[in-house]
PDB file of C-alpha atoms in Angstrom:
ATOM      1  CA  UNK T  29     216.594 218.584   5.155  1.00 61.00           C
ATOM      2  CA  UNK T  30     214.731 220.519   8.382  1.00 64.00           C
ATOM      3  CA  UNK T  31     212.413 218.688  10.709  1.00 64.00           C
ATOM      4  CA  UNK T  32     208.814 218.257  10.591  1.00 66.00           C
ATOM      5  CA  UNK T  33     207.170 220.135  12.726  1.00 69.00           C
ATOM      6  CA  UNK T  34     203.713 219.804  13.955  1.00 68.00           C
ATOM      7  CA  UNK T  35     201.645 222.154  15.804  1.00 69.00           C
ATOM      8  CA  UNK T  36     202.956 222.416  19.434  1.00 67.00           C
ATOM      9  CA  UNK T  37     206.888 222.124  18.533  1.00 70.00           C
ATOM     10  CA  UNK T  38     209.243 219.795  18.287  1.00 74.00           C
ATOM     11  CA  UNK T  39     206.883 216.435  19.344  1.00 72.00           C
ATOM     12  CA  UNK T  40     208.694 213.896  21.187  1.00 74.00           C
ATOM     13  CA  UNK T  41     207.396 210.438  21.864  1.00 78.00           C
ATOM     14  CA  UNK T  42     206.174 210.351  25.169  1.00 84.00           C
ATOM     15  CA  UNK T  43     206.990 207.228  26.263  1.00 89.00           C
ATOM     16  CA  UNK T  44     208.969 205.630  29.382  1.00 92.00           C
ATOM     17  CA  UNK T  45     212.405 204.251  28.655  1.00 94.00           C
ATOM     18  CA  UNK T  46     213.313 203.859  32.126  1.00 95.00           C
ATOM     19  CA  UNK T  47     211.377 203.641  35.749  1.00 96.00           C
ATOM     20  CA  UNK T  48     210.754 206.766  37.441  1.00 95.00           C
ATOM     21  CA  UNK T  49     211.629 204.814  40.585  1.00 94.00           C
ATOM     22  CA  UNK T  50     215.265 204.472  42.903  1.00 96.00           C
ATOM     23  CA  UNK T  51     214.583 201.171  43.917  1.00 95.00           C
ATOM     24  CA  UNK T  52     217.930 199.724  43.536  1.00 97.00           C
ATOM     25  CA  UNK T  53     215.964 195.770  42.960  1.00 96.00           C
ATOM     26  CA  UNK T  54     213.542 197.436  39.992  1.00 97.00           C
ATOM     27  CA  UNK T  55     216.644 198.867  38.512  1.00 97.00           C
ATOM     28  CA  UNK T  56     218.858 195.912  38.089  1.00 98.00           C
ATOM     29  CA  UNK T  57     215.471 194.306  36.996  1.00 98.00           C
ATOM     30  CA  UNK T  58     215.652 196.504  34.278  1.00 98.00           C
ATOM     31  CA  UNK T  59     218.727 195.891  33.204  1.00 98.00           C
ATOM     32  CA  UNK T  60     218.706 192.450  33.006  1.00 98.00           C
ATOM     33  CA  UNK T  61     215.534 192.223  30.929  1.00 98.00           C
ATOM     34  CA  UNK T  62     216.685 195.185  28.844  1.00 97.00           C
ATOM     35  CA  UNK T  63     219.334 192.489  27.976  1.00 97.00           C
ATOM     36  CA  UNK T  64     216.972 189.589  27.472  1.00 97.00           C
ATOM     37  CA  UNK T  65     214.498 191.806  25.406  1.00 97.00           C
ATOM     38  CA  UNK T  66     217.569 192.361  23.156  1.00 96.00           C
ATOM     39  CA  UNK T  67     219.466 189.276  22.833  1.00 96.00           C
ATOM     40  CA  UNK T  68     216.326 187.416  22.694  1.00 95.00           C
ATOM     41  CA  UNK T  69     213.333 187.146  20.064  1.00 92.00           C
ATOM     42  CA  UNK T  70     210.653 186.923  22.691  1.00 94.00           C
ATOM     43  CA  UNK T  71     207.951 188.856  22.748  1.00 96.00           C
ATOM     44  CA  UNK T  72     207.437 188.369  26.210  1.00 98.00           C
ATOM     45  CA  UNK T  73     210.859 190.169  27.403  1.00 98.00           C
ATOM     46  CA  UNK T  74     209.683 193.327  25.291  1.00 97.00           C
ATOM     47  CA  UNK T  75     206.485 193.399  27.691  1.00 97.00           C
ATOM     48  CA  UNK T  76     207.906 192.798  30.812  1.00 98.00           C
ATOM     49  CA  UNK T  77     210.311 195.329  30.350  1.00 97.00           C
ATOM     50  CA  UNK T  78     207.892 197.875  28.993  1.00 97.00           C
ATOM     51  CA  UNK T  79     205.200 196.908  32.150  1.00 97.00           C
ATOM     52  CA  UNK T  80     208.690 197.779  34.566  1.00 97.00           C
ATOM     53  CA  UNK T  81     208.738 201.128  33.248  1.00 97.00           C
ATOM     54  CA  UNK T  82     204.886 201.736  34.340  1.00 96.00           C
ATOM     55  CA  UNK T  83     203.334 203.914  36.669  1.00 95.00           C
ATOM     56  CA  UNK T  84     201.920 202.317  39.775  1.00 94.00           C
ATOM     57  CA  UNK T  85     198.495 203.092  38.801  1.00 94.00           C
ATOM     58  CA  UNK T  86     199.035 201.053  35.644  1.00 95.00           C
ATOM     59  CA  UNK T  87     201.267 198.419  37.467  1.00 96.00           C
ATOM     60  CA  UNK T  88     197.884 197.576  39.464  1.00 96.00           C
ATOM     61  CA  UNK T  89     198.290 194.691  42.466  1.00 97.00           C
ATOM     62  CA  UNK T  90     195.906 191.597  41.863  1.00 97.00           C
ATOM     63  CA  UNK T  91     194.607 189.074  44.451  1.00 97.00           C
ATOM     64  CA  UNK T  92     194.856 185.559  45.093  1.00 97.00           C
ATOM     65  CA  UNK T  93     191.353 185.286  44.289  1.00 96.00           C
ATOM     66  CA  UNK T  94     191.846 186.379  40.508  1.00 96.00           C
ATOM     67  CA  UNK T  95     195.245 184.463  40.634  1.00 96.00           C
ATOM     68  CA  UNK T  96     193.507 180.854  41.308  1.00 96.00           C
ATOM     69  CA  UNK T  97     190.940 181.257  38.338  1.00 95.00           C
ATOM     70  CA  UNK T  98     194.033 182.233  35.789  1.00 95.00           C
ATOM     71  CA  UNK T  99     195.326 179.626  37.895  1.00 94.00           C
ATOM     72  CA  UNK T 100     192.624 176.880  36.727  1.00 94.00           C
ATOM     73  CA  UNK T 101     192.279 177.850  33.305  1.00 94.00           C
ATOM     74  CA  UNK T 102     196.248 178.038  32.212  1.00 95.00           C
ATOM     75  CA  UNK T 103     197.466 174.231  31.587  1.00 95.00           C
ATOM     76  CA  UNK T 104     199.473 172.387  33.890  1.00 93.00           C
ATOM     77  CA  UNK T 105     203.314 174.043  34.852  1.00 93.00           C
ATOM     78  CA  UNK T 106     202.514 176.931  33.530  1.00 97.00           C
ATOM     79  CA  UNK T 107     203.810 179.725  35.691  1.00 98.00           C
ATOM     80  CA  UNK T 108     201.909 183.189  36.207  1.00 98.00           C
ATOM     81  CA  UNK T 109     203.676 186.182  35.595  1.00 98.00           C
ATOM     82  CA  UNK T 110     202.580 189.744  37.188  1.00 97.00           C
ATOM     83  CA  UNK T 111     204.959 192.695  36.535  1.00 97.00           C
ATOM     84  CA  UNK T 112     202.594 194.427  40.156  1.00 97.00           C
ATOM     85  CA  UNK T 113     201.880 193.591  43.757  1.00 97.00           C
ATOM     86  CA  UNK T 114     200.481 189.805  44.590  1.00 98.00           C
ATOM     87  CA  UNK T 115     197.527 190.362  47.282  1.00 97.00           C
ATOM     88  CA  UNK T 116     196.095 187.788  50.068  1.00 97.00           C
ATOM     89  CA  UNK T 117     191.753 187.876  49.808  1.00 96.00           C
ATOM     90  CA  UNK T 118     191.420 186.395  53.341  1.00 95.00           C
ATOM     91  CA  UNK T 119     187.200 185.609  51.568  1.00 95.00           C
ATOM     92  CA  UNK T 120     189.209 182.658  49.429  1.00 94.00           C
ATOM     93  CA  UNK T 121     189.582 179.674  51.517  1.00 94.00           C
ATOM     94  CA  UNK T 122     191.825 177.306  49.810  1.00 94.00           C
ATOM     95  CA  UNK T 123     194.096 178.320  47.809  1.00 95.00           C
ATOM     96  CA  UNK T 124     195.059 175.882  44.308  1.00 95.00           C
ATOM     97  CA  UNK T 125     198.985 174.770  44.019  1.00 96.00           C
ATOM     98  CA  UNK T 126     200.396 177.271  41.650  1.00 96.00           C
ATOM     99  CA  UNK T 127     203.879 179.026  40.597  1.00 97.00           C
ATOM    100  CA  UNK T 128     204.007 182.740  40.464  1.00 98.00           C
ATOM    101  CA  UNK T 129     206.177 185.363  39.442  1.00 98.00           C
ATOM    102  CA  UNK T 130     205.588 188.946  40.505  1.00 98.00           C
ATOM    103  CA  UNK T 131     207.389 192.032  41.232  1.00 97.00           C
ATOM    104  CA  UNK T 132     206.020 192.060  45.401  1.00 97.00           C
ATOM    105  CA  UNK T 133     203.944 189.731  47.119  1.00 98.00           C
ATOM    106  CA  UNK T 134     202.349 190.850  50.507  1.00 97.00           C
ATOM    107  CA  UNK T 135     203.358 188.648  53.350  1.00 98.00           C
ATOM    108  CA  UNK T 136     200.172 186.528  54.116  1.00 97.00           C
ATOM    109  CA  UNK T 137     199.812 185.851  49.805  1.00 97.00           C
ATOM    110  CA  UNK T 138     203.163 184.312  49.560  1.00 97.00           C
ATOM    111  CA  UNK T 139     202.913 182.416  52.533  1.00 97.00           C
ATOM    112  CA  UNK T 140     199.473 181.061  51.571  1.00 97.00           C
ATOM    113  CA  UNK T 141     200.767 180.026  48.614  1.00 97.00           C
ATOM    114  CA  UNK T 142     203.529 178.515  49.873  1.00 98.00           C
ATOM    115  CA  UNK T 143     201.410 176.075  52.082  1.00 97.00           C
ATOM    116  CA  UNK T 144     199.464 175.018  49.071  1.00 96.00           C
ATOM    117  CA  UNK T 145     202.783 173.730  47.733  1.00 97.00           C
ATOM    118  CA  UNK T 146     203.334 176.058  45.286  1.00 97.00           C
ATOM    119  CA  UNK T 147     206.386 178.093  44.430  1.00 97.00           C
ATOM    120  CA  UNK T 148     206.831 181.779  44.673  1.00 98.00           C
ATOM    121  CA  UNK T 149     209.742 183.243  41.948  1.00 98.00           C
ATOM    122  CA  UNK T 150     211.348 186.475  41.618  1.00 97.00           C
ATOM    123  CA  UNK T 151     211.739 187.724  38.011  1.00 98.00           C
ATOM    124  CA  UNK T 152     215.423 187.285  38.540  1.00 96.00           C
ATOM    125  CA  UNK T 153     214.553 183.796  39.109  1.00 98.00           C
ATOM    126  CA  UNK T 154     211.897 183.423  36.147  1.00 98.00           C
ATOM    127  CA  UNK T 155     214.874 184.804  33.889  1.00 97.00           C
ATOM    128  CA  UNK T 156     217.220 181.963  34.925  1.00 97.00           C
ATOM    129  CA  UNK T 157     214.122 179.262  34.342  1.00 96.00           C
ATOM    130  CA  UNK T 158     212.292 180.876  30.662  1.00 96.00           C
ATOM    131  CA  UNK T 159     214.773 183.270  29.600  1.00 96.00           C
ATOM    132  CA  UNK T 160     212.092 183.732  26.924  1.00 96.00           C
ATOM    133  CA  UNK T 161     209.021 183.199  28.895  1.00 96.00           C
ATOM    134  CA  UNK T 162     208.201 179.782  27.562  1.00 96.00           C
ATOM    135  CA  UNK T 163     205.543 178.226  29.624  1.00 96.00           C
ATOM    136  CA  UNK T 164     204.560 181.481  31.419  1.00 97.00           C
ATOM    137  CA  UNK T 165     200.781 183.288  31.587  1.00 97.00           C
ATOM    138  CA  UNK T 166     201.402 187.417  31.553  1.00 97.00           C
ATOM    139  CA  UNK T 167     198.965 188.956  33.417  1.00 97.00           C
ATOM    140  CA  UNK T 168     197.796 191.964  34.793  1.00 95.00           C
ATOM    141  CA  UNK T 169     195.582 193.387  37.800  1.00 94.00           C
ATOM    142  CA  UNK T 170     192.474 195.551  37.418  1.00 94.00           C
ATOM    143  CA  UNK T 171     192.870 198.932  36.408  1.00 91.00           C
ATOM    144  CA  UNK T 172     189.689 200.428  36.360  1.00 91.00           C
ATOM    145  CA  UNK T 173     188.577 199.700  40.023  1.00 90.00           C
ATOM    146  CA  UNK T 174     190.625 202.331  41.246  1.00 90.00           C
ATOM    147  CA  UNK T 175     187.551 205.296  42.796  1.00 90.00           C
ATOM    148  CA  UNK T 176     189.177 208.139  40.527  1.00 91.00           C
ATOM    149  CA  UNK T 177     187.265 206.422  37.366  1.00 90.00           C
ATOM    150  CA  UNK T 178     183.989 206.517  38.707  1.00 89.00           C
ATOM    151  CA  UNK T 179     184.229 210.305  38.093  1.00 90.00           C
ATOM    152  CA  UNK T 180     185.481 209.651  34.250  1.00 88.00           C
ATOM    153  CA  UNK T 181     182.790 209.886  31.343  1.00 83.00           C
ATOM    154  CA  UNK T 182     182.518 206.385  29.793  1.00 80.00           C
ATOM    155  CA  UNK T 183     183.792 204.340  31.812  1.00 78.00           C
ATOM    156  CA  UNK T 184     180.618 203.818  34.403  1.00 72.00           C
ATOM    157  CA  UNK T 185     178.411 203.900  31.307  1.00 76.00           C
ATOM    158  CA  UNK T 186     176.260 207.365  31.027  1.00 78.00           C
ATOM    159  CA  UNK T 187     176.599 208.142  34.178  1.00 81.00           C
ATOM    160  CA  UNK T 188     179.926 209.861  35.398  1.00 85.00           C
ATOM    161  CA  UNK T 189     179.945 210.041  39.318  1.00 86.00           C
ATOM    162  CA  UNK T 190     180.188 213.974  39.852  1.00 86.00           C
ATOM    163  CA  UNK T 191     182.714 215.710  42.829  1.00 90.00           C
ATOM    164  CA  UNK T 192     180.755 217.125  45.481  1.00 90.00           C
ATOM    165  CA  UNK T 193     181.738 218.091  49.040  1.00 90.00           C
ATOM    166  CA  UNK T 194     178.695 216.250  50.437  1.00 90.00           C
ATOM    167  CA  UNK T 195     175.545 214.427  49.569  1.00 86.00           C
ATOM    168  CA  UNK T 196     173.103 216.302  51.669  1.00 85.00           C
ATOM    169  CA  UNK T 197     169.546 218.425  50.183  1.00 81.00           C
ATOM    170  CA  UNK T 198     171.957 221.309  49.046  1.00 83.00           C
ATOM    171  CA  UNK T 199     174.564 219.935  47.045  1.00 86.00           C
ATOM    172  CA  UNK T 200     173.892 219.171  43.355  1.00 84.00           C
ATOM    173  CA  UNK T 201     170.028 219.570  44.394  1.00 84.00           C
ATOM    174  CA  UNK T 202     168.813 222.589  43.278  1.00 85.00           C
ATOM    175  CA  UNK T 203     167.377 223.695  39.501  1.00 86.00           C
ATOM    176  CA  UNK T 204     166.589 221.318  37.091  1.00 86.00           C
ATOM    177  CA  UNK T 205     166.488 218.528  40.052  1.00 85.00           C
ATOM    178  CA  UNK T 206     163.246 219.598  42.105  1.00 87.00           C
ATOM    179  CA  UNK T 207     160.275 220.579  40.775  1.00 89.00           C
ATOM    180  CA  UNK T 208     160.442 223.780  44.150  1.00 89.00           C
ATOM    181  CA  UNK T 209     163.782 225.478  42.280  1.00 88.00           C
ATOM    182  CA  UNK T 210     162.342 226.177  38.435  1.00 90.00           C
ATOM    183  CA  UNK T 211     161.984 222.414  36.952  1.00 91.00           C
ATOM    184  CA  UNK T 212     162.630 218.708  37.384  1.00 90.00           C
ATOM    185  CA  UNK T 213     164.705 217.265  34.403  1.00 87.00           C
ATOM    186  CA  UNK T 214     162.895 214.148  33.639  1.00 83.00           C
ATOM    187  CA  UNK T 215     164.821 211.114  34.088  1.00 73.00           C
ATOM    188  CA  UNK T 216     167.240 212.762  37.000  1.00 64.00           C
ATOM    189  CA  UNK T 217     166.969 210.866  40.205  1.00 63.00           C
TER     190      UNK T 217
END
């Protein structure tokens, strides 16, 4: 028996098994829900552990803002969990009593959170509470706010933002834009 082979060679799956980061913390993380994820049934070890592996553009932070309405609609002790960065939005004025779990908090978010009497964990800490996650809300921050997808086809509707050095008369301006250089596409601004 030989191996399939598809066009392109030998096709791999291309999926992380470990963090492309050093960070000594995110490692031992790692390991200890690699170990939950196994010795466990919970679904929720399998995702935490996959999210670990992630790219920071798809581990994206999230602020309190967006934390207090999960916040109000998850039912009472239920803790949030946010494998990302935990954000302050100075615009929120009071912030709800809450527990959170998250890989990073920014100074000013935990210690707002903190004066509102709630509780901010470490997943090490979350692990030693709900080794299977019971009683936790998985969440994750916005990943298509970033600029970059403004330029991406489908994403801002029809319209995909284009890459131009400048805005002035000459860039992007000429035929098919003014009725002075050949035509005027209808419907272009």
């Amino acid at each position: 028996m030989g191996i399939d082979l598809e066009k392109g060679g030998r096709i791999r799956k291309n999926v992380r098994t470990e963090p492309k980061s050093d960070n000594p913390y995110l490692r031992l993380l790692v390991k200890l829900y690699r170990f939950l994820a196994r010795r466990t049934d919970s679904r929720f070890n399998d995702l935490v552990l996959k999210r670990m592996f992630m790219s920071r553009t798809n581990r994206p932070p999230i602020s309190l803002s967006r934390l207090a309405k999960h916040a109000k609609t998850a039912p009472k002790g239920t803790t949030i969990v946010l494998v990302g960065k935990v954000l302050d939005d100075e615009r929120m004025l009071d912030v709800p009593k809450m527990t959170v779990c998250a890989l990073e908090f920014s100074r000013s978010a935990s210690a707002r959170i903190r004066a509102a009497g709630g509780q901010v964990l470490t997943f090490d800490q979350l692990a030693l509470r709900t080794p299977t996650g019971s009683k936790t809300l998985l969440i994750r921050g916005p990943k298509h706010v970033r600029e970059v997808y403004r330029h991406f086809l489908g994403h801002q509707g029809k319209h995909a933002k284009p890459y131009v050095r400048s805005k002035g008369r000459n860039f992007e301006r000429a035929r098919g834009r003014r009725h002075s250089c050949g035509y005027k596409k209808k419907g272009s601004r």
